[in-house]
Amino acid sequence: MLTSTSIELPPLRDLEAFLPAPDLTVEIHLVIDLSDRRLYVYNQDQLDTSFPIAIGREGWETPIGTHRVMQMQQDPAWQHPFTNQIVPPGEGNPLGSRWIGFWTDGTNAIGLHGTPTEDSIGQAASHGCVRMFNHDVIALYDRVTIGTPVVVVP
C-alpha cells in the first residue's frame, strides 16, 4: 500500500537577513580548491584541517567565487531539480546526512553535503555540489554557522 508523505523544504529566499555584518571578525572560513579536489578549513589564517571532496562535473561546474553558508540542515530531504520528486532523509538520499548550502540562483541551490556514493569522492561527479564523506560533513557541520565564508577557487 502506498501512502503520500508531504515534506516541507526550507525556503531559499531572504537569506541576507541571516548573514553577519561585514565588519565581524571571521574565525572559521572554508576554501574549496577545485584543482586539488579538497576542502580546506581555516581558523583565522591558520589551516586547521582538510577533506577530500567531489566537485561539479563538466557542464555542471561548482561556482567559483566568494560565498557564505546560507542554509544548514541535518538529515535533509532532497528535491530532484528536474522532476521535483522528493527523496526523504535516510538511506539512498543523495545529500547524505548533512546539507550546508552556500549558493543559490533563487530556484536551485549548491552546497556541501554527504553522499551515498562515496566512490565519487575525488572525482568531478556532481551537478555542482561539493560531495563529502558522510563522517567528514558531520564533522564540518559542527564547525560552521550561517554566514561562514566559503571561497571556491579553480
Short mmCIF file of C-alpha atoms in Angstrom, two decimals:
data_model
loop_
_atom_site.label_atom_id
_atom_site.label_comp_id
_atom_site.label_asym_id
_atom_site.label_seq_id
_atom_site.Cartn_x
_atom_site.Cartn_y
_atom_site.Cartn_z
CA MET A 1 0.00 0.00 0.00
CA LEU A 2 1.39 3.39 -0.98
CA THR A 3 0.80 6.44 1.14
CA SER A 4 1.57 10.04 0.38
CA THR A 5 4.02 11.93 2.55
CA SER A 6 4.47 15.68 2.40
CA ILE A 7 7.91 17.05 3.13
CA GLU A 8 8.39 20.78 3.52
CA LEU A 9 11.71 22.12 2.26
CA PRO A 10 13.19 25.28 3.78
CA PRO A 11 12.83 28.42 1.63
CA LEU A 12 15.83 29.64 -0.37
CA ARG A 13 14.88 33.35 -0.35
CA ASP A 14 15.51 36.22 2.04
CA LEU A 15 18.80 34.76 3.25
CA GLU A 16 20.65 38.09 3.61
CA ALA A 17 18.85 38.66 6.93
CA PHE A 18 20.78 35.74 8.39
CA LEU A 19 24.25 36.80 7.23
CA PRO A 20 26.56 38.51 9.74
CA ALA A 21 27.55 42.14 9.38
CA PRO A 22 30.65 42.55 7.19
CA ASP A 23 32.77 44.04 10.00
CA LEU A 24 32.58 40.96 12.26
CA THR A 25 35.82 39.05 12.83
CA VAL A 26 35.76 35.80 10.89
CA GLU A 27 37.25 32.83 12.67
CA ILE A 28 36.32 29.79 10.56
CA HIS A 29 36.33 30.05 6.78
CA LEU A 30 36.33 27.43 4.06
CA VAL A 31 38.34 27.23 0.85
CA ILE A 32 37.21 24.75 -1.79
CA ASP A 33 40.10 24.09 -4.18
CA LEU A 34 38.62 22.54 -7.30
CA SER A 35 42.01 21.56 -8.77
CA ASP A 36 43.04 19.75 -5.57
CA ARG A 37 39.52 18.41 -5.01
CA ARG A 38 39.90 19.29 -1.34
CA LEU A 39 38.05 21.46 1.15
CA TYR A 40 40.34 23.41 3.47
CA VAL A 41 39.11 24.66 6.86
CA TYR A 42 40.91 27.70 8.23
CA ASN A 43 40.68 29.10 11.74
CA GLN A 44 41.67 32.76 11.35
CA ASP A 45 44.58 32.43 8.89
CA GLN A 46 45.79 29.01 10.09
CA LEU A 47 44.95 25.83 8.19
CA ASP A 48 43.04 23.65 10.63
CA THR A 49 42.11 20.60 8.55
CA SER A 50 41.18 19.49 5.05
CA PHE A 51 38.84 16.96 3.50
CA PRO A 52 38.73 15.18 0.12
CA ILE A 53 35.71 16.15 -1.98
CA ALA A 54 33.87 15.51 -5.24
CA ILE A 55 33.10 18.56 -7.37
CA GLY A 56 30.80 19.50 -10.24
CA ARG A 57 31.35 17.62 -13.47
CA GLU A 58 31.82 19.21 -16.90
CA GLY A 59 28.78 21.30 -17.76
CA TRP A 60 27.75 21.40 -14.09
CA GLU A 61 30.80 23.12 -12.59
CA THR A 62 30.87 24.19 -8.94
CA PRO A 63 30.51 28.01 -8.94
CA ILE A 64 33.82 29.82 -8.43
CA GLY A 65 33.86 32.87 -6.18
CA THR A 66 33.28 34.07 -2.65
CA HIS A 67 30.09 32.84 -1.00
CA ARG A 68 28.68 32.37 2.50
CA VAL A 69 26.87 29.49 4.18
CA MET A 70 23.16 30.26 3.70
CA GLN A 71 21.46 27.03 4.78
CA MET A 72 22.24 24.21 7.17
CA GLN A 73 20.14 21.11 7.66
CA GLN A 74 20.60 17.77 9.39
CA ASP A 75 19.08 14.74 7.66
CA PRO A 76 17.84 16.77 4.69
CA ALA A 77 15.23 15.77 2.16
CA TRP A 78 16.27 16.27 -1.47
CA GLN A 79 14.14 17.54 -4.32
CA HIS A 80 15.18 16.49 -7.83
CA PRO A 81 15.78 19.73 -9.77
CA PHE A 82 14.12 18.46 -12.97
CA THR A 83 11.31 16.15 -11.84
CA ASN A 84 10.60 17.81 -8.45
CA GLN A 85 10.44 14.31 -6.94
CA ILE A 86 11.31 14.46 -3.23
CA VAL A 87 13.66 11.90 -1.71
CA PRO A 88 13.14 11.75 2.08
CA PRO A 89 16.03 11.70 4.55
CA GLY A 90 17.75 8.38 5.06
CA GLU A 91 19.47 5.70 3.07
CA GLY A 92 19.67 6.48 -0.63
CA ASN A 93 19.23 10.24 -0.19
CA PRO A 94 21.83 11.90 -2.44
CA LEU A 95 22.57 14.56 0.21
CA GLY A 96 23.64 12.08 2.86
CA SER A 97 23.25 13.19 6.46
CA ARG A 98 24.04 16.93 6.25
CA TRP A 99 23.42 19.89 3.94
CA ILE A 100 25.46 23.12 4.04
CA GLY A 101 24.16 25.39 1.26
CA PHE A 102 26.35 28.25 0.02
CA TRP A 103 24.94 29.30 -3.39
CA THR A 104 21.52 29.73 -4.97
CA ASP A 105 20.05 31.21 -8.10
CA GLY A 106 16.71 31.54 -6.31
CA THR A 107 15.45 28.19 -7.58
CA ASN A 108 18.31 25.72 -7.25
CA ALA A 109 20.96 25.53 -4.54
CA ILE A 110 24.55 24.31 -4.37
CA GLY A 111 26.28 23.27 -1.21
CA LEU A 112 28.39 20.82 0.72
CA HIS A 113 26.75 17.51 1.58
CA GLY A 114 27.32 13.87 2.32
CA THR A 115 26.75 11.16 -0.25
CA PRO A 116 25.69 7.52 -0.51
CA THR A 117 28.17 7.18 -3.43
CA GLU A 118 31.43 7.60 -1.56
CA ASP A 119 33.45 6.24 -4.50
CA SER A 120 32.70 9.57 -6.25
CA ILE A 121 34.91 11.46 -3.74
CA GLY A 122 37.98 12.78 -5.57
CA GLN A 123 36.08 12.95 -8.88
CA ALA A 124 34.28 15.62 -10.90
CA ALA A 125 30.95 13.84 -10.48
CA SER A 126 28.19 16.12 -9.15
CA HIS A 127 25.71 18.62 -10.60
CA GLY A 128 27.71 21.45 -8.99
CA CYS A 129 27.55 20.49 -5.34
CA VAL A 130 30.54 19.51 -3.23
CA ARG A 131 30.21 15.92 -2.02
CA MET A 132 31.97 14.75 1.12
CA PHE A 133 32.28 11.51 3.03
CA ASN A 134 29.36 11.45 5.48
CA HIS A 135 31.62 11.38 8.56
CA ASP A 136 33.54 14.40 7.18
CA VAL A 137 30.45 16.52 6.51
CA ILE A 138 29.14 15.70 10.01
CA ALA A 139 32.43 16.96 11.49
CA LEU A 140 32.35 20.08 9.29
CA TYR A 141 28.69 20.81 10.08
CA ASP A 142 29.53 21.27 13.75
CA ARG A 143 32.23 23.87 12.89
CA VAL A 144 30.34 26.24 10.58
CA THR A 145 27.38 28.57 11.01
CA ILE A 146 25.11 30.61 8.78
CA GLY A 147 27.38 33.30 7.33
CA THR A 148 30.63 31.29 7.36
CA PRO A 149 32.66 32.40 4.30
CA VAL A 150 33.13 29.83 1.52
CA VAL A 151 35.69 30.63 -1.18
CA VAL A 152 35.73 28.41 -4.27
CA VAL A 153 38.94 28.59 -6.33
CA PRO A 154 39.68 26.92 -9.69
#
